[in-house]
Amino acid sequence: MSDLKEQKKKESLKNFKKEFPRTNQGLLDRVHGYHYLKYINLYIHYMQKALNGLKPMPDVLKYPDDKNYSDAEDAVKMFVDQTGFIASKMETNEYHAKVLRVEDAKKILSLHEDLNLPDLPKTVIPYNLARKAIIKDPESIAVVECPCREARGDAGCYPRDVCLVLGEPWVSFILDYVSDTKARRITQKEALEIVQDQHERGNVQSAFFKSSLNDRLYAICNCCTCCCTAMSAYNLLDAPMFASSGYKCAIDEEKCVSCGICVDYCKFNAMQMVDDKMVFDNAKCLGCGVCESKCTSGAISIIRDDSTICEPLDVDVLIPKYTPRA
């Protein structure tokens, strides 16, 4: 390795460490966050393994291809166990996502100044932990191959380079220390093209937060029910892995022809066919907007949810309202 490349790696690790407070909890989070990012394919593999037996048709999971995993395997397993143990309750869940309409995802990916929303109300991020919408250097973006899709081997969905890591120090750390995700730096324009393509494929844009990454927003993923680990936990265990987008579907029953297209695309089981009629469960809808874009009869529209219950992660609205004053 060249001296310049080695120096760059050291700088990435130094900046990663600096992101965490010098407290006992800060140290624990730093170690957990290091193992999560550096060995993310292994981390997700064991999360998938824990859920696999609950599936009607369990997957044949693929163990990640990286010889360096043997030294970290026991630590990764312990961190996965800890994350899974506390994931079942809103009060303790520390690894979760905010569903985004594709329009709101694009706004985040188009930022040119740091996002600093460290104390959003629970109407936006309804968790006690991991709720800071902070992105430093938002034009720094990396795309990685989705660990959830990779975990399913040949059965995993394509394309796989769909998970977007946002800002520093996470992007530089991923690029310098994580080899098996095929991480590469991309432009904002490329990121926008990825989320638009994934939206058109029927996948859900989700902003992920994790306590061990300093309680911060760190990625936008494009989630499918067949592969996404968080969606499996949400649908199989009713674990609170996703917060609503702040929107809901509205169904025009006169226009609805019960064709079932929306049922096929709904990721959260809000739409079902019962006696050849589409039945909508408003309580299950998280307002991703995929069904609206797929409905051929114009029967679905997306409307704002009650703002006293749930608000969108819309940076145009939130930045002037909740950015701390100097």
XYZ file of C-alpha atoms in Angstrom:
326
model
C 0.000 0.000 0.000
C 1.359 3.432 -0.934
C 2.237 5.900 1.803
C -0.437 8.286 0.499
C -3.150 5.630 0.609
C -2.082 4.518 4.084
C -2.182 8.115 5.298
C -5.666 8.519 3.814
C -6.883 5.414 5.687
C -5.455 6.710 8.944
C -7.200 10.031 8.407
C -10.524 8.278 7.727
C -10.241 6.271 10.939
C -9.195 9.346 12.900
C -12.248 11.271 11.658
C -14.491 8.291 12.421
C -13.229 8.174 16.016
C -13.618 11.928 16.467
C -17.322 11.676 15.677
C -18.075 9.968 18.997
C -18.087 11.632 22.432
C -15.336 10.663 24.850
C -17.639 8.915 27.293
C -18.231 5.285 28.219
C -21.284 5.192 25.957
C -19.411 6.986 23.203
C -16.670 4.361 23.309
C -19.195 1.506 23.217
C -20.978 3.095 20.268
C -17.694 3.664 18.452
C -16.706 0.000 18.765
C -20.172 -1.176 17.724
C -20.311 1.305 14.838
C -16.850 0.275 13.644
C -17.847 -3.390 13.515
C -21.195 -2.576 11.913
C -19.711 -0.609 9.015
C -16.470 -2.538 8.518
C -18.199 -5.938 8.617
C -21.647 -4.899 7.439
C -22.194 -7.930 5.209
C -21.430 -10.239 8.120
C -23.602 -8.154 10.464
C -26.584 -8.349 8.104
C -25.947 -12.042 7.427
C -26.458 -12.843 11.114
C -29.495 -10.595 11.352
C -30.974 -12.415 8.361
C -30.085 -15.757 9.928
C -31.995 -14.864 13.099
C -35.112 -14.076 11.054
C -34.809 -16.814 8.463
C -36.568 -19.544 10.427
C -39.685 -17.389 10.720
C -40.167 -17.159 6.970
C -42.697 -19.494 5.288
C -39.940 -20.412 2.829
C -36.540 -19.843 4.497
C -33.730 -18.567 2.311
C -30.500 -20.375 1.619
C -28.274 -17.664 3.003
C -24.858 -16.913 1.586
C -21.990 -16.467 4.017
C -20.034 -13.345 3.040
C -16.900 -13.831 0.975
C -14.203 -12.208 3.064
C -11.320 -13.998 4.741
C -10.936 -11.162 7.255
C -14.225 -11.992 8.946
C -12.915 -14.780 11.162
C -11.250 -12.390 13.612
C -14.370 -10.255 14.031
C -17.108 -12.873 13.921
C -17.692 -13.294 17.651
C -17.863 -9.531 18.235
C -20.263 -9.029 15.317
C -22.546 -11.791 16.624
C -22.679 -10.126 20.049
C -23.558 -6.748 18.549
C -26.265 -8.368 16.402
C -27.702 -10.113 19.466
C -27.766 -6.821 21.365
C -29.464 -4.983 18.474
C -32.067 -7.716 18.031
C -32.814 -7.939 21.746
C -33.825 -4.281 22.028
C -35.455 -3.907 18.605
C -38.935 -5.020 19.599
C -39.970 -1.838 21.420
C -40.135 1.773 20.241
C -38.565 2.896 23.520
C -35.434 0.792 23.084
C -35.098 0.289 19.314
C -31.807 1.836 18.200
C -31.678 0.782 14.533
C -34.584 1.917 12.384
C -35.747 3.807 9.326
C -38.006 6.664 8.355
C -40.012 5.891 5.218
C -39.567 8.587 2.582
C -41.594 9.508 -0.429
C -39.200 9.534 -3.378
C -39.574 13.334 -3.527
C -38.331 13.699 0.049
C -35.440 11.300 -0.552
C -34.366 13.406 -3.522
C -34.380 16.568 -1.418
C -31.927 14.983 1.037
C -29.706 13.815 -1.814
C -29.689 17.327 -3.310
C -28.407 19.146 -0.214
C -25.340 21.354 -0.677
C -24.939 22.450 2.936
C -24.631 20.368 6.100
C -27.891 19.108 7.562
C -28.045 19.761 11.295
C -31.321 18.630 12.860
C -30.221 17.046 16.167
C -33.498 17.335 18.054
C -36.462 16.679 15.793
C -39.873 16.171 17.422
C -41.204 12.658 17.773
C -43.820 13.437 15.165
C -40.906 13.191 12.692
C -38.675 10.567 14.354
C -40.859 8.701 16.879
C -38.042 6.864 18.653
C -36.197 7.576 21.902
C -32.823 6.641 20.392
C -31.050 7.278 17.082
C -33.004 10.325 15.970
C -30.491 12.932 14.771
C -30.890 14.018 11.152
C -27.314 15.196 10.780
C -25.331 14.922 7.532
C -21.884 16.465 7.323
C -20.675 17.182 3.781
C -23.891 15.963 2.094
C -22.339 16.019 -1.372
C -20.113 13.142 -0.228
C -22.088 10.016 -1.171
C -21.083 6.385 -1.675
C -23.130 3.570 -3.139
C -22.608 0.042 -1.813
C -23.988 -3.310 -2.816
C -27.014 -3.987 -0.623
C -25.954 -6.318 2.225
C -29.524 -7.644 2.481
C -29.634 -8.630 -1.189
C -26.132 -10.072 -0.947
C -27.142 -12.210 2.055
C -29.659 -14.101 -0.097
C -27.017 -15.107 -2.619
C -28.311 -15.825 -6.108
C -31.905 -15.350 -4.898
C -31.232 -11.731 -3.918
C -32.681 -8.943 -6.033
C -30.784 -7.004 -8.684
C -29.387 -4.458 -9.183
C -27.475 -4.593 -5.930
C -25.615 -1.292 -5.904
C -28.568 0.588 -4.401
C -27.670 1.490 -0.790
C -26.499 5.092 -0.408
C -24.163 6.089 2.436
C -24.429 9.795 3.236
C -21.853 12.296 4.402
C -18.725 12.190 6.489
C -17.069 10.442 8.209
C -19.127 7.428 7.110
C -18.416 7.665 3.363
C -14.630 7.899 3.695
C -14.595 5.066 6.252
C -16.658 2.809 3.959
C -14.431 3.572 0.970
C -11.165 3.054 2.853
C -12.016 0.140 5.168
C -14.819 -1.937 3.654
C -13.838 -4.089 0.695
C -16.698 -6.539 0.183
C -19.504 -4.026 -0.476
C -17.809 -2.743 -3.667
C -18.312 0.776 -2.373
C -17.702 3.609 -4.795
C -18.069 7.355 -4.580
C -20.867 8.792 -6.713
C -22.251 12.194 -7.569
C -25.539 13.556 -6.337
C -26.884 13.196 -9.875
C -26.041 9.477 -9.853
C -27.672 9.082 -6.429
C -30.853 10.731 -7.696
C -30.912 8.385 -10.672
C -30.587 5.355 -8.365
C -33.523 6.332 -6.156
C -35.693 7.155 -9.173
C -34.905 3.783 -10.749
C -35.625 1.958 -7.497
C -38.880 3.859 -7.016
C -39.968 2.842 -10.501
C -39.137 -0.768 -9.649
C -41.528 -0.501 -6.700
C -38.991 -0.311 -3.875
C -39.298 1.934 -0.811
C -36.866 4.736 -0.020
C -35.908 4.617 3.666
C -33.652 6.883 5.732
C -31.748 4.705 8.231
C -30.618 5.799 11.689
C -28.420 3.864 14.142
C -27.377 4.607 17.716
C -23.926 3.163 17.228
C -23.331 5.689 14.447
C -23.693 8.533 16.913
C -27.520 8.375 16.815
C -27.442 9.693 13.265
C -29.017 9.355 9.858
C -26.332 7.680 7.753
C -27.936 6.038 4.716
C -30.839 5.976 2.306
C -31.740 2.455 1.277
C -34.126 1.225 -1.412
C -35.994 -1.583 0.289
C -37.807 -4.628 -1.096
C -39.792 -7.110 0.991
C -37.998 -10.143 -0.406
C -34.536 -9.041 0.774
C -34.690 -6.165 3.278
C -33.773 -7.322 6.790
C -35.662 -4.470 8.448
C -38.793 -5.243 6.433
C -38.582 -8.895 7.417
C -38.425 -7.917 11.094
C -41.280 -5.446 10.607
C -43.572 -7.874 8.784
C -42.663 -11.104 10.590
C -42.233 -9.838 14.159
C -44.106 -6.551 14.115
C -40.855 -4.936 15.238
C -40.997 -1.120 14.983
C -38.330 -0.868 12.302
C -40.080 1.756 10.161
C -41.651 5.103 10.956
C -44.357 6.430 8.647
C -43.445 8.930 5.945
C -46.013 11.400 7.244
C -48.351 10.574 4.393
C -51.202 8.143 3.857
C -53.022 6.648 0.896
C -56.477 7.842 0.028
C -58.558 5.438 -2.076
C -61.245 6.596 -4.486
C -63.533 3.567 -4.354
C -65.441 4.684 -7.428
C -62.266 4.594 -9.517
C -60.795 1.444 -7.918
C -61.285 -1.611 -10.155
C -59.709 -4.079 -7.682
C -57.092 -5.117 -10.231
C -54.673 -6.045 -7.411
C -51.651 -4.148 -8.759
C -51.361 -2.093 -5.565
C -51.588 -5.281 -3.494
C -48.589 -6.693 -5.342
C -46.527 -3.571 -4.718
C -47.515 -2.741 -1.118
C -44.543 -3.499 1.137
C -46.401 -3.143 4.432
C -49.468 -5.377 3.877
C -51.824 -2.389 3.903
C -53.619 -3.656 0.815
C -55.150 -7.107 0.464
C -57.489 -8.846 -1.939
C -60.587 -10.179 -0.140
C -63.292 -11.899 -2.230
C -61.869 -10.299 -5.400
C -62.045 -6.819 -3.868
C -59.137 -4.653 -2.775
C -59.362 -3.891 0.943
C -57.216 -1.090 2.376
C -55.996 -1.048 5.987
C -55.207 2.591 6.748
C -53.411 1.720 10.000
C -50.792 -0.324 8.154
C -50.071 2.270 5.467
C -46.725 4.034 5.894
C -47.211 6.362 2.942
C -44.290 5.355 0.725
C -46.196 6.363 -2.414
C -45.291 3.324 -4.501
C -48.906 2.217 -4.951
C -49.928 5.665 -6.175
C -47.323 5.522 -8.942
C -48.431 2.016 -9.988
C -52.217 2.463 -9.934
C -53.447 2.444 -13.543
C -56.951 3.671 -12.749
C -55.957 6.793 -10.798
C -57.739 5.553 -7.694
C -54.897 6.225 -5.236
C -53.614 9.561 -4.044
C -51.109 10.360 -1.311
C -52.237 12.851 1.309
C -50.643 14.297 4.434
C -51.232 12.402 7.633
C -52.375 14.192 10.771
C -49.374 16.439 11.552
C -49.924 16.022 15.290
C -49.215 12.303 14.827
C -46.655 12.093 12.033
C -44.689 14.559 9.916
C -42.531 13.965 6.827
C -38.748 14.129 6.822
C -39.027 17.027 4.390
C -35.821 19.045 4.695
C -37.352 22.089 3.004
C -39.774 22.352 5.915
C -37.582 21.062 8.742
C -34.360 23.004 8.159
C -35.779 26.494 8.833
C -37.955 25.173 11.638
C -35.565 22.992 13.641
C -31.955 23.916 12.826
C -30.383 25.140 16.105
C -29.633 28.839 16.173
C -26.021 29.838 16.646
